[in-house]
Coordinates of N, CA and C in Angstrom, one line a residue:
M273 N 102.8 227.6 56.1 CA 100.7 227.3 56.3 C 100.1 226.5 55.3
F274 N 98.9 227.2 55.5 CA 98.6 226.7 53.9 C 98.5 227.2 52.7
G275 N 98.7 226.6 51.6 CA 98.8 227.1 50.8 C 98.4 227.6 50.4
G276 N 98.1 228.8 49.5 CA 96.5 229.4 49.0 C 96.6 230.5 50.0
I277 N 96.8 230.7 51.2 CA 96.2 231.5 52.3 C 96.7 232.9 51.5
S278 N 95.9 234.1 51.7 CA 96.2 235.4 51.3 C 96.8 235.6 52.6
Q279 N 97.9 236.2 53.7 CA 98.6 236.9 54.3 C 97.6 238.0 54.6
G280 N 97.1 237.7 56.2 CA 96.4 239.2 56.3 C 94.7 239.7 55.2
E281 N 94.2 238.8 54.4 CA 93.3 237.9 54.3 C 92.5 238.0 55.7
Q282 N 91.7 239.4 55.9 CA 91.2 239.1 57.6 C 89.2 239.1 56.6
A283 N 88.2 239.3 57.8 CA 87.0 238.8 57.9 C 86.0 240.3 58.0
Q284 N 86.6 241.0 58.3 CA 86.2 242.6 58.9 C 85.9 243.0 57.0
G285 N 84.6 243.7 57.6 CA 83.8 244.4 56.4 C 83.6 243.4 55.5
S286 N 83.9 242.1 55.3 CA 83.5 241.3 54.5 C 81.7 240.4 54.9
G287 N 81.7 240.6 55.8 CA 80.7 239.7 56.5 C 80.9 238.5 56.5
R288 N 81.9 237.8 56.9 CA 82.8 236.2 57.0 C 82.5 236.1 58.6
S289 N 81.7 235.3 59.5 CA 81.4 235.2 61.3 C 82.1 233.9 61.3
L290 N 82.2 233.6 62.7 CA 82.3 232.4 63.0 C 81.2 232.2 64.5
A291 N 80.8 232.6 63.5 CA 78.9 232.8 65.0 C 78.2 231.1 64.9
R292 N 78.6 230.0 63.8 CA 78.1 228.5 64.0 C 79.1 227.9 63.9
I293 N 80.0 228.1 64.5 CA 81.2 227.0 64.8 C 80.5 227.1 66.5
A294 N 80.7 225.4 66.7 CA 80.1 224.5 67.7 C 80.6 224.9 69.0
I295 N 82.1 225.3 68.8 CA 82.6 225.0 70.2 C 82.5 227.1 71.0
L296 N 81.9 227.5 70.0 CA 82.3 229.0 69.8 C 80.8 229.8 70.4
S297 N 79.9 228.9 70.5 CA 78.2 229.3 69.5 C 78.3 229.8 71.1
D298 N 78.9 229.6 72.7 CA 78.5 230.9 74.0 C 78.9 232.0 73.8
L299 N 80.1 232.2 72.9 CA 80.7 233.7 73.1 C 80.1 234.4 73.3
P300 N 79.9 236.0 73.2 CA 79.9 237.3 72.9 C 80.1 236.6 71.5
R301 N 78.6 238.0 70.8 CA 79.3 239.1 69.8 C 80.0 239.4 69.6
K302 N 80.8 240.6 70.4 CA 81.6 241.2 70.8 C 83.1 240.0 70.3
E303 N 83.5 238.8 71.0 CA 84.2 238.3 71.2 C 84.4 237.4 69.6
L304 N 83.1 237.2 69.1 CA 83.2 236.4 67.9 C 83.7 237.3 66.6
A305 N 83.3 238.7 66.7 CA 83.8 239.2 66.2 C 84.8 240.0 66.2
L306 N 85.7 240.2 66.8 CA 87.1 240.4 67.2 C 88.0 239.0 67.0
L307 N 87.7 237.9 66.7 CA 88.0 236.3 66.7 C 88.0 236.5 65.0
S308 N 87.0 236.7 64.8 CA 86.5 237.3 62.9 C 88.2 237.5 61.6
T309 N 87.8 238.7 63.5 CA 89.1 239.9 62.4 C 90.4 239.2 62.9
E310 N 91.1 238.1 63.0 CA 92.3 237.8 63.7 C 92.5 236.5 62.9
C311 N 91.2 235.9 62.7 CA 91.7 234.4 61.2 C 92.5 235.3 59.9
E312 N 92.6 234.1 59.5 CA 93.1 234.2 58.4 C 92.1 233.4 57.3
W313 N 91.3 233.9 56.8 CA 90.6 233.7 55.8 C 90.7 232.8 53.8
R314 N 90.2 231.8 53.7 CA 90.1 231.0 53.3 C 89.4 229.9 52.2
E315 N 88.9 230.3 50.9 CA 87.8 230.2 50.1 C 88.7 228.1 49.6
M316 N 87.8 227.3 49.5 CA 87.9 226.2 49.3 C 87.6 225.4 48.4
T317 N 87.8 224.6 47.7 CA 86.4 223.7 46.0 C 86.5 222.7 46.6
R318 N 85.6 222.0 45.9 CA 85.7 220.2 46.3 C 86.3 219.7 45.6
E319 N 87.0 218.9 46.3 CA 88.1 218.4 45.5 C 89.6 218.5 45.7
E320 N 89.3 219.9 46.4 CA 90.7 220.8 46.0 C 91.5 220.2 47.4
I321 N 92.8 220.0 47.4 CA 93.7 219.4 48.7 C 94.2 220.4 49.2
V322 N 93.7 221.0 50.8 CA 93.3 222.4 51.1 C 95.0 222.7 52.6
L323 N 95.2 220.5 52.5 CA 96.6 220.5 53.4 C 97.1 220.0 52.9
S324 N 98.6 219.4 52.9 CA 99.6 217.9 52.2 C 100.8 218.0 53.0
S325 N 101.0 217.3 54.1 CA 102.1 217.6 55.3 C 103.0 217.4 53.9
S326 N 103.0 216.2 54.1 CA 104.3 215.5 52.4 C 104.8 216.2 51.2
A327 N 103.8 217.5 51.4 CA 104.3 218.3 50.9 C 104.5 219.5 51.2
G328 N 105.1 219.4 52.1 CA 105.8 220.6 53.1 C 104.7 221.9 53.5
D329 N 103.3 221.5 53.7 CA 102.6 222.6 54.4 C 102.9 222.2 56.3
V330 N 102.4 223.0 56.5 CA 102.3 223.0 58.3 C 100.7 223.4 58.4
L331 N 100.8 223.3 59.9 CA 99.4 223.6 60.6 C 100.1 224.2 61.9
E332 N 99.3 225.5 61.7 CA 100.3 226.4 62.7 C 98.8 227.1 63.6
G333 N 98.0 227.0 62.7 CA 97.0 227.3 64.1 C 95.4 226.6 64.1
V334 N 94.7 226.4 65.2 CA 93.4 225.8 64.5 C 92.0 226.1 64.1
V335 N 91.9 225.7 62.7 CA 90.9 225.1 61.6 C 89.9 225.4 61.7
F336 N 88.9 226.0 61.6 CA 87.3 226.3 61.7 C 87.0 226.0 60.4
V337 N 86.1 225.2 59.9 CA 84.8 224.6 59.1 C 84.0 225.9 59.2
V338 N 83.8 226.8 58.2 CA 82.4 228.4 58.7 C 81.7 227.7 57.5
A339 N 82.3 227.1 56.5 CA 80.7 226.1 55.1 C 81.8 225.3 54.7
G340 N 80.9 224.3 54.4 CA 81.1 223.0 53.3 C 81.4 221.9 54.3
A341 N 82.8 221.2 53.5 CA 83.0 219.8 54.8 C 84.4 219.6 54.0
V342 N 85.5 218.7 55.0 CA 86.9 218.9 55.1 C 86.6 217.4 55.2
R343 N 87.4 216.4 54.6 CA 88.4 215.0 55.0 C 89.5 214.9 55.2
L344 N 89.4 214.4 56.7 CA 90.7 214.7 57.9 C 92.0 212.9 56.5
A345 N 93.3 212.3 56.7 CA 93.1 211.6 56.7 C 94.4 211.7 56.9
R346 N 94.9 210.2 57.7 CA 96.3 210.0 58.7 C 96.6 208.2 58.4
P347 N 98.0 208.3 58.5 CA 98.3 207.4 58.3 C 97.8 206.4 60.0
N348 N 97.6 205.2 59.9 CA 97.0 204.2 61.1 C 98.5 203.5 61.6
G349 N 99.6 203.6 61.8 CA 100.6 203.2 62.4 C 100.7 201.7 63.0
L350 N 99.4 201.4 63.6 CA 98.7 200.3 64.0 C 98.4 199.1 63.8
T351 N 97.3 200.2 62.1 CA 96.9 198.9 61.8 C 97.4 199.0 60.3
G352 N 98.3 200.2 59.5 CA 98.9 200.1 58.5 C 98.0 200.5 57.4
Q353 N 96.7 201.1 57.9 CA 95.4 201.9 57.0 C 95.5 203.6 57.3
V354 N 94.8 204.0 56.5 CA 94.4 204.8 56.5 C 93.1 205.2 57.3
D355 N 93.4 206.3 58.1 CA 92.0 206.9 59.7 C 91.5 208.4 58.5
Y356 N 90.4 207.8 58.4 CA 90.3 209.4 58.0 C 88.6 210.1 59.2
L357 N 88.8 211.6 59.0 CA 87.4 212.0 59.2 C 87.0 213.2 59.0
D358 N 85.6 212.6 58.6 CA 84.5 213.8 58.3 C 84.7 215.4 58.9
V359 N 84.8 216.4 59.0 CA 84.7 217.1 59.1 C 83.4 218.5 59.0
A360 N 83.1 218.6 59.8 CA 81.0 219.8 58.3 C 81.2 220.7 59.0
A361 N 80.4 221.5 58.2 CA 80.1 222.8 58.7 C 80.6 223.1 60.2
G362 N 80.6 224.4 61.3 CA 80.6 224.2 62.5 C 81.6 223.3 62.8
G363 N 82.4 222.7 62.4 CA 83.6 221.7 63.3 C 84.8 222.3 63.3
Q364 N 85.6 221.7 63.7 CA 87.4 222.4 63.7 C 88.2 221.5 63.3
F365 N 89.4 222.0 63.1 CA 90.5 220.4 63.1 C 91.6 221.1 63.5
G366 N 93.0 220.5 63.9 CA 93.9 221.2 64.8 C 94.6 221.6 65.9
E367 N 93.5 221.7 66.6 CA 93.4 221.8 67.6 C 94.4 221.1 69.0
M368 N 94.6 219.6 68.2 CA 95.8 218.8 69.1 C 96.7 219.0 69.2
V369 N 97.1 220.4 68.5 CA 98.8 221.1 68.6 C 98.8 221.1 69.7
V370 N 97.6 221.7 70.1 CA 97.6 222.9 71.5 C 98.0 222.1 72.7
F371 N 97.9 221.1 72.5 CA 97.5 220.0 73.7 C 99.0 219.0 73.5
G372 N 99.5 219.3 72.5 CA 101.1 218.9 72.7 C 101.2 217.5 71.6
I373 N 100.2 217.8 70.7 CA 99.9 216.3 70.3 C 100.1 216.6 68.3
P374 N 101.8 216.3 67.5 CA 101.7 216.8 66.4 C 101.0 216.2 65.1
D375 N 100.6 216.5 64.4 CA 100.1 216.2 63.2 C 100.8 215.8 62.3
P376 N 101.7 215.4 62.0 CA 103.0 215.4 60.6 C 102.6 214.7 59.7
D377 N 101.5 213.6 59.7 CA 101.0 213.2 58.3 C 99.4 213.6 57.9
L378 N 99.2 214.2 57.8 CA 98.1 214.7 57.3 C 97.6 215.5 56.6
T379 N 97.1 214.8 56.3 CA 95.7 215.1 54.9 C 94.6 215.9 54.6
V380 N 94.9 216.8 54.9 CA 93.1 217.5 54.4 C 92.5 217.3 53.2
V381 N 91.8 217.2 52.3 CA 90.0 217.0 51.1 C 89.4 217.8 51.5
A382 N 89.2 218.8 49.9 CA 87.3 219.7 50.8 C 86.3 218.7 50.1
R383 N 85.3 218.3 50.4 CA 84.7 217.4 50.4 C 84.0 218.2 49.3
Q384 N 83.5 219.6 49.8 CA 82.0 220.4 48.9 C 83.0 221.5 49.3
D385 N 82.2 222.5 48.4 CA 83.1 224.1 48.2 C 83.4 224.5 49.8
G386 N 83.5 226.1 50.2 CA 83.0 226.1 51.7 C 84.1 227.2 51.8
L387 N 84.1 227.4 53.1 CA 85.1 228.3 54.1 C 85.5 228.3 54.9
L388 N 86.9 228.2 55.0 CA 88.1 227.9 56.4 C 88.0 229.5 56.6
A389 N 88.2 229.0 58.4 CA 88.7 230.6 59.1 C 90.0 229.8 59.6
I390 N 91.5 230.5 59.5 CA 92.3 230.0 60.3 C 92.8 230.9 61.7
L391 N 92.6 230.7 62.7 CA 93.0 231.3 64.0 C 94.3 230.4 64.5
P392 N 95.5 231.6 65.0 CA 96.9 230.9 65.4 C 96.2 230.2 66.4
Q393 N 97.2 229.2 66.8 CA 98.0 228.7 67.7 C 97.6 229.6 69.3
T394 N 98.6 230.4 69.6 CA 99.0 231.4 70.4 C 97.1 232.1 71.2
R395 N 96.6 232.2 70.2 CA 94.8 233.2 70.0 C 94.3 232.0 70.6
F396 N 94.0 230.3 70.4 CA 93.5 229.4 70.6 C 93.8 229.7 72.1
E397 N 94.8 229.1 72.0 CA 95.7 228.7 73.6 C 94.7 230.1 74.5
E398 N 95.2 230.8 74.6 CA 94.9 231.8 75.3 C 93.4 232.0 75.6
L399 N 92.2 230.8 74.4 CA 90.7 231.0 74.8 C 90.7 230.0 75.3
L400 N 91.0 229.1 74.7 CA 90.6 228.1 76.3 C 90.7 228.3 77.8
T401 N 92.0 229.2 77.9 CA 92.6 229.7 79.3 C 91.4 230.1 80.0
R402 N 90.6 231.2 78.7 CA 90.5 232.4 79.4 C 88.8 232.6 79.4
E403 N 88.2 231.6 78.8 CA 86.8 231.1 78.3 C 87.0 229.5 78.5
E404 N 85.9 229.1 79.4 CA 85.2 228.4 80.2 C 84.8 227.1 79.4
S405 N 84.0 228.5 78.4 CA 82.4 227.7 77.5 C 82.6 226.7 76.5
V406 N 84.4 227.5 76.0 CA 85.0 227.0 74.9 C 85.9 226.2 75.7
S407 N 86.6 225.8 76.6 CA 86.7 224.4 77.0 C 85.9 223.5 77.3
R408 N 85.0 223.8 77.8 CA 84.2 222.9 78.2 C 83.5 222.0 77.1
A409 N 82.8 223.1 75.7 CA 82.7 222.2 74.4 C 83.0 221.4 73.4
L410 N 84.7 221.8 73.8 CA 85.6 220.6 73.7 C 84.8 220.0 73.8
L411 N 85.5 219.5 75.2 CA 85.9 218.2 76.8 C 84.5 217.2 75.9
F412 N 83.4 218.2 75.5 CA 82.1 217.6 75.6 C 82.8 217.1 74.0
Q413 N 83.0 217.8 73.2 CA 82.9 216.7 71.7 C 83.8 215.5 71.6
Y414 N 84.8 216.0 72.7 CA 85.3 214.3 72.3 C 84.7 213.4 73.0
A415 N 84.4 213.7 74.6 CA 83.6 212.9 75.1 C 82.6 212.1 74.3
H416 N 81.4 212.8 73.5 CA 80.3 212.2 72.1 C 81.2 211.8 71.2
R417 N 82.5 212.2 70.8 CA 83.4 211.4 69.6 C 83.2 209.7 70.3
L418 N 84.1 209.7 71.1 CA 84.7 208.5 72.1 C 83.3 207.9 71.9
R419 N 82.4 207.9 72.3 CA 81.1 207.1 72.7 C 80.4 207.0 71.2
S420 N 80.4 207.1 70.4 CA 80.0 207.5 68.7 C 81.0 206.4 68.5
G421 N 82.0 206.5 69.3 CA 83.7 205.4 68.2 C 82.9 204.0 69.2
R422 N 82.6 204.3 70.0 CA 82.3 202.9 70.9 C 81.4 201.8 70.6
D423 N 80.5 202.7 70.0 CA 79.3 202.9 69.8 C 79.5 201.7 68.2
A424 N 79.9 202.4 67.3 CA 79.9 202.4 65.4 C 80.5 200.7 66.3
E425 N 82.0 200.5 66.8 CA 82.4 199.1 66.7 C 81.3 198.2 67.2
L426 N 80.5 198.3 67.8 CA 79.3 197.5 67.9 C 78.7 197.1 67.0
D427 N 78.5 198.4 66.3 CA 77.7 197.9 64.8 C 78.7 197.6 63.8
G428 N 79.6 197.1 64.3 CA 79.6 196.2 63.3 C 81.4 196.6 62.6
G429 N 82.4 197.4 62.8 CA 83.7 197.9 62.6 C 83.3 199.6 63.4
P430 N 85.4 200.3 63.7 CA 86.1 200.9 63.8 C 84.9 202.4 63.1
S431 N 84.8 203.3 63.8 CA 84.9 204.8 63.2 C 86.1 205.4 63.6
S432 N 86.0 206.1 62.6 CA 87.8 207.1 62.8 C 86.9 208.3 62.1
D433 N 85.0 209.0 62.1 CA 84.9 209.8 61.5 C 83.9 210.4 62.7
G434 N 83.7 210.3 63.8 CA 82.9 210.7 64.9 C 81.9 210.4 64.9
D435 N 81.2 210.9 64.8 CA 79.8 210.8 64.5 C 79.4 209.9 64.0
L436 N 80.0 210.0 62.0 CA 79.2 208.4 61.8 C 79.7 207.3 61.9
S437 N 78.4 206.5 61.8 CA 78.5 205.0 61.8 C 79.6 204.6 60.5
G438 N 80.1 203.9 60.3 CA 80.4 202.8 59.1 C 79.5 203.3 57.6
E439 N 78.4 202.9 58.2 CA 77.3 202.8 56.8 C 77.3 204.3 56.1
Q440 N 76.7 205.1 56.9 CA 77.5 206.7 56.2 C 78.7 207.1 55.6
R441 N 79.6 206.4 56.3 CA 80.5 206.9 55.2 C 81.1 206.6 54.1
V442 N 80.3 205.1 54.0 CA 80.5 204.5 52.9 C 78.9 205.4 51.8
Y443 N 78.2 205.8 52.7 CA 77.1 207.1 51.6 C 78.1 207.9 51.2
G444 N 78.8 208.9 52.4 CA 79.7 210.0 51.7 C 81.1 209.5 50.9
E445 N 81.7 208.3 51.1 CA 82.3 208.1 49.8 C 81.6 207.7 48.6
L446 N 80.5 207.0 48.5 CA 79.7 207.6 47.1 C 79.3 208.9 46.6
I447 N 78.7 209.7 47.5 CA 78.7 210.8 46.9 C 79.5 211.6 46.7
S448 N 81.0 211.1 47.3 CA 81.8 211.7 46.7 C 82.3 211.4 44.9
L449 N 82.3 209.9 45.0 CA 82.8 209.8 44.0 C 82.0 209.4 42.9
A450 N 80.7 209.5 42.6 CA 79.7 209.9 42.3 C 79.8 211.1 41.6
E451 N 79.1 211.4 40.1 CA 79.4 212.3 39.3 C 77.6 212.4 38.2
P452 N 77.8 213.7 37.8 CA 75.9 214.1 37.3 C 76.2 213.3 35.7
R453 N 75.3 212.4 35.5 CA 75.2 211.8 34.1 C 73.3 212.1 33.3
A454 N 73.5 212.8 32.3 CA 72.4 213.6 31.7 C 72.1 212.3 31.2
G455 N 70.9 212.3 31.4 CA 69.6 211.7 30.4 C 69.2 211.4 30.0
D456 N 69.2 210.1 29.0 CA 68.9 210.1 27.3 C 67.5 209.0 27.2
E457 N 67.4 208.3 26.2 CA 66.0 207.4 25.9 C 66.8 205.9 26.8
D458 N 67.7 205.4 26.6 CA 68.1 204.6 27.1 C 68.0 204.6 28.6
K459 N 69.3 206.3 29.5 CA 69.5 205.8 30.8 C 68.5 207.0 31.1
P460 N 68.4 207.0 32.7 CA 67.6 208.8 33.1 C 69.1 208.9 33.6
G461 N 69.0 210.9 34.1 CA 69.8 211.1 34.3 C 70.1 210.6 36.4
G462 N 71.4 211.7 36.4 CA 70.9 211.8 38.5 C 72.6 211.4 38.9
L463 N 73.0 211.0 39.4 CA 74.8 210.2 39.4 C 74.9 209.0 39.3
F464 N 76.2 209.7 39.3 CA 77.1 207.7 38.4 C 77.7 207.6 39.4
V465 N 78.2 206.7 39.9 CA 79.6 205.6 39.7 C 80.5 205.2 39.1
A466 N 81.0 205.8 37.9 CA 81.6 205.1 36.9 C 81.9 203.7 37.1
R467 N 82.9 203.2 37.8 CA 84.0 202.2 38.5 C 83.5 202.1 40.4
L468 N 82.6 201.3 40.8 CA 82.2 201.0 42.6 C 83.5 200.5 42.2
P469 N 84.9 201.2 43.9 CA 85.7 200.3 43.9 C 85.4 198.5 44.7
R470 N 85.9 198.2 45.2 CA 85.9 196.4 45.4 C 85.6 196.4 46.5
H471 N 84.4 195.6 47.4 CA 83.6 196.0 48.9 C 85.5 196.2 49.6
R472 N 86.4 195.6 49.4 CA 88.0 195.5 50.3 C 88.6 197.1 50.7
E473 N 88.5 197.9 49.1 CA 89.1 198.0 48.8 C 88.3 199.5 50.0
L474 N 87.2 199.9 49.1 CA 86.4 200.7 50.4 C 86.0 200.9 51.6
A475 N 86.3 199.7 52.8 CA 86.5 198.9 53.2 C 87.9 200.1 54.1
S476 N 89.0 199.3 53.6 CA 90.2 199.7 54.3 C 90.3 201.4 53.8
R477 N 89.4 201.5 52.9 CA 89.6 203.4 52.8 C 88.6 204.4 53.9
L478 N 88.1 203.3 54.5 CA 86.5 204.1 55.3 C 86.7 203.9 56.3
S479 N 88.0 202.6 57.2 CA 88.5 202.4 58.4 C 87.0 201.6 58.7
T480 N 86.2 200.8 57.9 CA 85.7 200.0 59.2 C 85.6 198.2 57.8
T481 N 84.3 197.8 57.9 CA 84.2 196.5 57.4 C 84.0 196.0 56.4
E482 N 84.2 194.9 55.4 CA 83.8 194.5 54.1 C 81.9 194.0 54.2
E483 N 81.9 193.5 55.3 CA 81.0 193.8 55.4 C 79.7 194.7 55.3
V484 N 80.1 195.7 56.2 CA 79.4 197.1 56.3 C 79.1 197.4 55.3
V485 N 80.1 197.6 54.3 CA 80.3 198.5 53.0 C 78.6 197.7 52.7
A486 N 79.3 196.4 52.7 CA 78.0 195.6 51.0 C 77.1 195.5 52.2
R487 N 76.6 195.4 53.1 CA 75.0 195.8 54.0 C 74.4 197.0 53.8
A488 N 75.4 197.8 53.8 CA 74.8 199.7 53.0 C 74.7 199.3 51.0
I489 N 76.0 198.8 50.6 CA 75.3 198.8 49.3 C 74.1 198.5 49.0
A490 N 74.0 197.2 49.5 CA 73.1 196.3 49.1 C 71.2 197.1 49.2
G491 N 71.3 197.5 50.8 CA 70.7 198.3 51.7 C 70.1 199.5 50.5
L492 N 71.0 200.4 50.0 CA 70.2 201.0 48.8 C 70.4 200.5 47.6
V493 N 70.8 200.0 46.7 CA 70.1 199.0 46.0 C 68.7 198.2 46.5
R494 N 68.4 197.9 47.6 CA 67.2 196.7 47.8 C 65.7 197.5 47.8
D495 N 66.3 199.3 48.4 CA 65.4 200.4 48.4 C 65.2 201.1 47.7
G496 N 65.6 201.2 46.5 CA 65.7 201.4 44.8 C 66.5 202.6 44.9
V497 N 67.3 203.9 45.7 CA 67.9 204.6 46.2 C 69.3 204.3 45.1
A498 N 69.4 203.2 44.7 CA 70.6 203.1 44.0 C 70.1 201.5 42.7
V499 N 71.0 201.6 41.8 CA 71.2 200.6 40.8 C 72.3 200.5 40.7
R500 N 72.8 198.7 40.6 CA 73.7 198.2 39.7 C 74.1 198.4 38.7
E501 N 75.2 199.1 38.0 CA 74.9 199.1 36.8 C 76.9 198.6 36.5
Y502 N 77.0 197.2 36.6 CA 78.2 197.0 36.5 C 79.3 197.6 35.8
P503 N 80.3 198.3 36.1 CA 80.7 197.7 37.5 C 80.7 199.5 37.8
G504 N 79.6 199.5 37.3 CA 79.1 201.1 38.4 C 78.2 200.9 38.8
L505 N 77.9 201.9 39.8 CA 76.3 202.5 40.1 C 75.5 203.6 39.9
F506 N 74.7 203.5 39.5 CA 73.5 204.4 39.5 C 73.0 204.8 40.8
I507 N 72.7 205.9 40.9 CA 72.2 206.7 42.2 C 71.0 207.3 42.0
R508 N 70.1 206.4 41.9 CA 68.4 207.1 41.5 C 67.9 208.2 41.8
D509 N 68.1 208.9 43.8 CA 68.1 209.5 44.5 C 68.8 210.1 45.2
E510 N 69.3 210.8 44.4 CA 70.4 211.6 45.2 C 69.9 212.9 46.8
Q511 N 69.4 212.9 46.8 CA 68.3 213.7 48.2 C 68.3 212.8 49.3
I512 N 67.7 211.5 48.6 CA 67.6 210.1 49.9 C 69.0 209.7 50.5
L513 N 69.8 209.5 49.4 CA 71.1 208.7 49.8 C 71.9 210.4 50.9
R514 N 71.6 211.5 50.4 CA 72.5 212.7 51.4 C 71.5 212.3 52.7
H515 N 70.6 212.2 52.7 CA 69.7 211.9 53.7 C 70.0 211.2 54.9
L516 N 70.2 210.2 54.0 CA 71.0 209.2 55.1 C 72.4 209.2 55.4
Y517 N 73.2 209.9 54.0 CA 74.9 210.6 54.8 C 74.6 211.6 56.3
E518 N 73.6 212.1 56.3 CA 73.8 213.6 57.0 C 73.1 212.8 58.5
N519 N 71.9 212.7 57.7 CA 71.8 211.9 59.8 C 72.6 211.3 60.5
K520 N 72.1 211.6 62.0 CA 73.3 211.3 62.6 C 72.8 210.5 63.0
S521 N 71.3 210.4 63.2 CA 70.7 208.9 63.9 C 70.7 207.5 63.6
H522 N 70.8 207.5 61.8 CA 70.9 206.1 60.9 C 71.7 205.7 61.7
R523 N 71.9 204.0 62.0 CA 71.8 202.9 62.2 C 72.3 201.7 60.8

């Protein structure tokens, strides 16, 4: 299982809820409350390695991201690169094991502070069999992800982040790399990436193309959201950058 999960730590009496999990949204309140008590709950902190298969961690259930966000990393045997998938609050991962598709090389890193709920695999299997709304929502999610991936390929590169375009993945990575910088007379305060990786490195890391990376960063500089301070990048407007990252309609 996940390292650091307290066995038996339950949601009952703690106010923890699965009500905002997308694929469970049509379930009655009583069913959600029961599922919450059957989950193991874990708090996570930004940049924490939540799960690492290479370190011996085993995924034995479906993980709901109740708050915060995580990034999944899997090696791609076809390309030799690493595929990334960001899962925000309301999403889930680990359900593919239910369909007989193992995930032996998975690494999960917390992108933000947050909260996870882990439902045992057998319980999720029973839920899919009994609750049509859950299986239908899961099917719709996969269909939407496939469609988004096709659109992203037409837009300049393959997408392994579901709904996120290549440019959005660049914005998300910049947010992750940046650290707060205190302002002074010479330099304003804000977020600062001390050493911006090469476009080729970012493209490989984010499963996109160098052209998409260059276009995303150049657009931020052109619009005044960021300023190049070689070898780094100063982010003048964190709010706009986060809006660009989170806005699913952005292309």
